[in-house]
Coordinates of C-alpha atoms in Angstrom, one line a residue:
X4 CA 155.2 -41.7 -44.8
X5 CA 152.6 -39.1 -45.7
X6 CA 154.3 -35.8 -47.3
X7 CA 152.2 -32.6 -47.6
X8 CA 153.1 -30.6 -50.9
X9 CA 151.3 -27.1 -51.7
X10 CA 150.7 -26.9 -55.4
X11 CA 149.8 -23.7 -57.4
X12 CA 146.7 -23.4 -59.1
X13 CA 146.3 -19.9 -59.8
X14 CA 149.2 -18.1 -61.3
X15 CA 147.6 -14.7 -61.0
X16 CA 146.2 -14.9 -57.3
X17 CA 148.9 -17.3 -56.2
X18 CA 146.4 -20.1 -54.7
X19 CA 147.5 -23.4 -53.7
X20 CA 145.9 -26.4 -52.9
X21 CA 147.7 -28.7 -50.4
X22 CA 147.9 -32.3 -51.1
X23 CA 148.9 -35.0 -48.8
X24 CA 150.4 -38.1 -50.6
X25 CA 148.1 -41.0 -50.1
X26 CA 145.2 -38.8 -48.8
X27 CA 142.5 -36.9 -50.7
X28 CA 143.4 -33.4 -51.9
X29 CA 142.2 -30.8 -49.5
X30 CA 141.9 -26.9 -49.8
X31 CA 144.3 -24.7 -48.2
X32 CA 142.3 -22.8 -45.6
X33 CA 141.5 -19.5 -46.7
X34 CA 142.9 -19.7 -50.1
X35 CA 140.5 -22.1 -52.2
X36 CA 136.7 -22.0 -51.0
X37 CA 134.2 -24.8 -51.6
X38 CA 132.3 -24.3 -54.9
X39 CA 135.1 -21.9 -56.1
X40 CA 136.3 -21.7 -59.5
X41 CA 139.9 -22.6 -59.7
X42 CA 140.5 -21.4 -63.5
X43 CA 138.8 -18.9 -65.4
X44 CA 136.1 -19.9 -67.9
X45 CA 138.0 -21.0 -71.3
X46 CA 137.9 -18.5 -73.9
X47 CA 138.1 -19.4 -77.8
X48 CA 141.5 -18.8 -78.8
X49 CA 142.6 -15.8 -81.4
X50 CA 143.2 -18.2 -84.8
X51 CA 145.7 -15.7 -86.1
X52 CA 147.7 -15.9 -82.8
X53 CA 151.1 -17.9 -82.9
X54 CA 151.4 -21.2 -81.6
X55 CA 153.2 -21.0 -78.4
X56 CA 152.9 -17.1 -78.3
X57 CA 153.2 -15.3 -75.0
X58 CA 150.3 -15.4 -73.1
X59 CA 148.1 -12.9 -70.6
X60 CA 146.4 -12.9 -67.5
X61 CA 143.3 -14.5 -68.4
X62 CA 145.0 -17.8 -69.9
X63 CA 148.1 -18.1 -68.0
X64 CA 146.6 -20.4 -65.6
X65 CA 146.7 -23.0 -68.4
X66 CA 150.6 -23.3 -67.2
X67 CA 149.7 -24.2 -63.5
X68 CA 150.5 -28.0 -63.2
X69 CA 151.6 -28.1 -59.5
X70 CA 155.2 -27.1 -59.8
X71 CA 156.8 -24.5 -57.8
X72 CA 156.1 -21.0 -59.8
X73 CA 158.4 -17.6 -59.9
X74 CA 156.7 -14.3 -61.0
X75 CA 158.9 -11.9 -62.2
X76 CA 157.5 -8.5 -63.5
X77 CA 159.9 -6.3 -65.7
X78 CA 158.7 -2.7 -65.2
X79 CA 160.2 0.0 -67.5
X80 CA 159.4 2.5 -70.5
X81 CA 159.6 2.8 -73.9
X82 CA 163.6 1.2 -75.2
X83 CA 164.3 0.6 -71.7
X84 CA 165.8 -3.0 -72.3
X85 CA 163.1 -5.1 -70.9
X86 CA 162.5 -7.0 -74.0
X87 CA 166.5 -7.6 -74.7
X88 CA 166.8 -8.9 -71.5
X89 CA 163.9 -11.3 -71.7
X90 CA 165.4 -12.3 -75.2
X91 CA 169.1 -12.7 -73.8
X92 CA 167.8 -14.7 -70.9
X93 CA 165.9 -17.0 -73.5
X94 CA 169.1 -17.2 -75.9
X95 CA 171.5 -18.5 -72.8
X96 CA 169.1 -21.1 -71.6
X97 CA 168.3 -22.5 -74.9
X98 CA 171.7 -22.0 -76.6
X99 CA 173.7 -23.4 -73.4
X100 CA 173.3 -26.9 -71.7
X101 CA 172.9 -24.9 -68.8
X102 CA 172.9 -21.4 -67.6
X103 CA 173.3 -20.3 -63.9
X104 CA 173.4 -24.1 -63.0
X105 CA 170.0 -24.4 -64.4
X106 CA 168.5 -26.4 -67.2
X107 CA 165.5 -25.2 -69.7
X108 CA 163.7 -28.3 -70.5
X109 CA 160.3 -26.5 -71.8
X110 CA 158.3 -23.8 -72.6
X111 CA 154.7 -23.0 -73.1
X112 CA 155.8 -19.6 -74.7
X113 CA 158.5 -20.4 -77.6
X114 CA 157.2 -18.3 -80.2
X115 CA 156.9 -15.4 -77.8
X116 CA 160.6 -15.5 -76.9
X117 CA 161.7 -16.3 -80.3
X118 CA 159.6 -13.2 -81.9
X119 CA 161.5 -11.2 -79.2
X120 CA 165.0 -12.7 -80.3
X121 CA 164.4 -12.2 -83.8
X122 CA 163.3 -8.3 -83.6
X123 CA 166.8 -7.5 -81.6
X124 CA 168.6 -9.4 -84.5
X125 CA 166.6 -8.2 -87.5
X126 CA 168.3 -5.4 -89.5
X127 CA 165.9 -2.8 -89.6
X128 CA 165.1 0.5 -88.8
X129 CA 165.7 1.5 -85.2
X130 CA 162.7 3.5 -84.7
X131 CA 160.7 0.1 -85.7
X132 CA 163.5 -2.2 -84.2
X133 CA 162.9 -0.4 -81.0
X134 CA 159.1 -1.4 -80.2
X135 CA 160.2 -4.6 -78.5
X136 CA 156.6 -5.4 -77.5
X137 CA 153.3 -3.4 -78.7
X138 CA 150.9 -1.8 -76.4
X139 CA 148.5 -3.9 -75.4
X140 CA 150.3 -7.2 -76.7
X141 CA 150.1 -10.3 -74.2
X142 CA 153.3 -9.9 -72.0
X143 CA 153.4 -13.4 -70.2
X144 CA 156.5 -15.6 -70.9
X145 CA 157.0 -19.0 -69.6
X146 CA 159.9 -21.2 -69.0
X147 CA 160.2 -24.5 -67.2
X148 CA 163.6 -24.9 -65.6
X149 CA 165.3 -27.7 -63.6
X150 CA 168.4 -27.9 -61.5
X151 CA 169.8 -30.8 -59.1
X152 CA 169.2 -28.5 -56.0
X153 CA 165.9 -27.1 -56.7
X154 CA 164.2 -29.7 -58.9
X155 CA 161.7 -28.6 -61.7
X156 CA 159.6 -25.3 -61.5
X157 CA 158.5 -22.3 -63.5
X158 CA 159.3 -19.0 -64.2
X159 CA 156.7 -16.6 -65.6
X160 CA 157.8 -13.5 -66.7
X161 CA 155.9 -10.4 -67.7
X162 CA 157.6 -8.4 -70.2
X163 CA 154.8 -5.7 -70.8
X164 CA 155.2 -2.6 -73.4
X165 CA 156.9 0.1 -72.4
X166 CA 154.0 2.3 -73.6
X167 CA 151.6 0.8 -71.0
X168 CA 153.8 1.6 -68.4
X169 CA 154.2 5.3 -69.7
X170 CA 150.6 5.9 -70.1
X171 CA 149.6 4.2 -66.7
X172 CA 146.6 5.9 -64.9
X173 CA 145.8 3.6 -62.5
X174 CA 142.3 3.2 -63.7
X175 CA 140.3 0.3 -63.4
X176 CA 141.0 -1.6 -66.4
X177 CA 144.2 -1.3 -66.1
X178 CA 145.0 -2.2 -62.1
X179 CA 142.5 -5.4 -63.4
X180 CA 145.0 -6.1 -66.6
X181 CA 148.4 -5.7 -63.8
X182 CA 147.4 -8.2 -61.1
X183 CA 150.6 -10.3 -61.7
X184 CA 152.5 -7.0 -59.7
X185 CA 150.1 -8.1 -56.8
X186 CA 151.7 -11.5 -56.4
X187 CA 155.2 -10.8 -58.0
X188 CA 157.9 -12.8 -56.3
X189 CA 160.5 -10.0 -58.0
X190 CA 159.6 -6.6 -59.7
X191 CA 162.7 -5.4 -61.7
X192 CA 162.2 -1.5 -62.6
X193 CA 164.6 -1.1 -65.6
X194 CA 166.4 2.6 -66.1
X195 CA 167.8 3.6 -69.3
X196 CA 171.5 4.6 -68.3
X197 CA 171.8 7.0 -71.4
X198 CA 168.4 8.3 -71.0
X199 CA 169.0 9.0 -67.4
X200 CA 172.5 10.9 -68.0
X201 CA 170.9 12.6 -71.3
X202 CA 167.7 13.8 -69.4
X203 CA 167.5 12.9 -65.9
X204 CA 164.5 15.0 -65.2
X205 CA 162.1 13.7 -68.0
X206 CA 163.0 9.9 -66.4
X207 CA 162.4 11.0 -62.8
X208 CA 159.1 12.7 -63.5
X209 CA 158.0 9.4 -65.5
X210 CA 159.0 7.0 -62.7
X211 CA 157.7 9.2 -59.8
X212 CA 154.3 9.3 -61.3
X213 CA 154.2 5.9 -62.2
X214 CA 155.9 4.7 -58.8
X215 CA 153.3 7.0 -57.0
X216 CA 150.3 5.1 -58.8
X217 CA 151.8 1.8 -57.8
X218 CA 152.0 2.9 -54.1
X219 CA 148.7 4.5 -53.8
X220 CA 146.8 1.8 -55.4
X221 CA 148.7 -0.8 -53.7
X222 CA 149.8 -2.7 -56.3
X223 CA 153.2 -3.9 -55.2
X224 CA 153.2 -7.1 -53.2
X225 CA 154.6 -6.7 -49.6
X226 CA 156.7 -9.6 -50.1
X227 CA 157.9 -8.8 -53.6
X228 CA 162.0 -8.7 -53.8
X229 CA 162.2 -5.4 -55.7
X230 CA 165.4 -4.7 -57.9
X231 CA 166.3 -1.6 -59.6
X232 CA 168.5 -2.1 -62.9
X233 CA 170.5 0.5 -64.3
X234 CA 170.2 -0.9 -68.1
X235 CA 173.0 0.0 -70.8
X236 CA 175.3 0.7 -68.3
X237 CA 178.3 -0.1 -70.2
X238 CA 177.5 3.3 -72.6
X239 CA 176.4 5.3 -69.5
X240 CA 179.5 4.7 -67.2
X241 CA 181.6 6.9 -69.7
X242 CA 179.2 9.9 -69.0
X243 CA 181.2 12.0 -66.1
X244 CA 177.5 12.5 -64.7
X245 CA 176.5 9.0 -64.5
X246 CA 177.6 7.9 -60.8
X247 CA 175.9 11.5 -59.8
X248 CA 172.5 10.5 -61.6
X249 CA 172.2 7.0 -60.4
X250 CA 172.8 7.9 -56.9
X251 CA 169.9 10.3 -57.2
X252 CA 167.9 8.0 -59.4
X253 CA 168.3 5.4 -56.3
X254 CA 167.0 8.5 -53.6
X255 CA 164.2 8.7 -55.8
X256 CA 163.1 5.0 -55.7
X257 CA 163.8 5.0 -52.0
X258 CA 161.9 8.2 -51.3
X259 CA 159.1 7.1 -53.4
X260 CA 158.9 3.6 -52.4
X261 CA 159.1 4.6 -48.8
X262 CA 161.6 3.4 -46.0
X263 CA 159.9 0.0 -45.4
X264 CA 160.9 -1.3 -49.4
X265 CA 164.3 -2.4 -49.5
X266 CA 165.6 -3.0 -53.1
X267 CA 168.5 -4.6 -54.7
X268 CA 170.6 -2.4 -57.3
X269 CA 172.1 -4.3 -60.7
X270 CA 173.8 -2.5 -63.5
X271 CA 174.0 -4.5 -66.6
X272 CA 174.2 -4.5 -70.4
X273 CA 171.1 -6.6 -71.3
X274 CA 172.6 -7.4 -74.7
X275 CA 175.4 -9.1 -73.2
X276 CA 177.6 -7.5 -76.1
X277 CA 179.9 -5.8 -73.3
X278 CA 180.4 -8.2 -70.9
X279 CA 179.5 -11.8 -72.8
X280 CA 176.4 -11.6 -70.6
X281 CA 177.8 -11.8 -67.4
X282 CA 175.6 -8.8 -65.9
X283 CA 172.7 -10.8 -67.5
X284 CA 173.8 -13.9 -65.4
X285 CA 174.2 -11.8 -62.3
X286 CA 170.5 -10.6 -62.6
X287 CA 169.1 -14.1 -63.3
X288 CA 170.5 -15.9 -60.4
X289 CA 168.7 -13.4 -58.2
X290 CA 165.2 -14.8 -60.0
X291 CA 166.2 -18.3 -59.7
X292 CA 165.1 -21.2 -56.9
X293 CA 167.8 -22.6 -54.7
X294 CA 167.7 -25.2 -52.6
X295 CA 165.9 -24.7 -49.3
X296 CA 164.9 -26.8 -46.2
X297 CA 161.8 -28.9 -47.8
X298 CA 164.2 -29.5 -50.9
X299 CA 166.9 -30.8 -48.7
X300 CA 164.4 -33.1 -46.5
X301 CA 162.9 -34.4 -49.9
X302 CA 166.7 -35.5 -51.3
X303 CA 167.6 -37.1 -47.6
X304 CA 164.3 -39.1 -47.9
X305 CA 165.4 -40.1 -51.6
X306 CA 168.9 -41.0 -50.2
X307 CA 167.7 -43.0 -47.5
X308 CA 165.6 -44.9 -49.9
X309 CA 168.3 -45.6 -52.6
X310 CA 170.8 -46.8 -49.3
X311 CA 168.0 -49.0 -48.2
X312 CA 167.3 -50.5 -51.6
X313 CA 171.5 -50.9 -52.3
X314 CA 171.5 -53.1 -48.8

């Protein structure tokens, strides 16, 4: 029985090739042109780079192997908790047999994850420890996951430096370096609850300017699922104006992003210290692949074959 499968070949543009089992590979109409280079030219690796370190938008296509890919972009300013969340995500998948019903069986960026975990745990000065990701540093992290329902697939997580976002001015160079935003399946905006309650005006000003650039430059994919995450809520909720400022922040996001753009709201402790990672798990579940109609059909086909073999 012939079966058609769309295989990702370009992480940054979302291009695929359509393969029919038992027949030659055929390019998907309108996506891969004849004679088009599917992968960028291979560049010489930096000899000082760590093995399995984070990747960038020039070399991320190495990980495209035909499995489904979920692209997640973490957005936020300095010390908003993006890298802490990424390290907590990795810790739970790495340390547990399964997390959120999924198993991490491989990663092309183990060193990138491990460095984030190490910095978080090191007993060093807070001003140094807070620099989770250095400006301009390669931001892309990869996890290979599998579950009985969804099969094998990959998460590509963009954990760009807060400084990169603070200083974003919409230049051609910055736009070229942020193509993942255009194809992201999930765009996650982090809000530091402590900074929000302490200096709401500054947080609002930063985000209004940044969001305005994203919208005016058309950098948010139309199909992206947008999430607004109030991080450090375990500390922020103790402030008497936390709920008021949180509501104002949500109105600000709705106003700048536009009425057509819907988003989900989460409150998390990205360290997992206050709730044993319960809020991290809730946010993580919103990213993961679940069984869809095509997966169900494949399982029915396999079950039919097994039944025939058993008869």
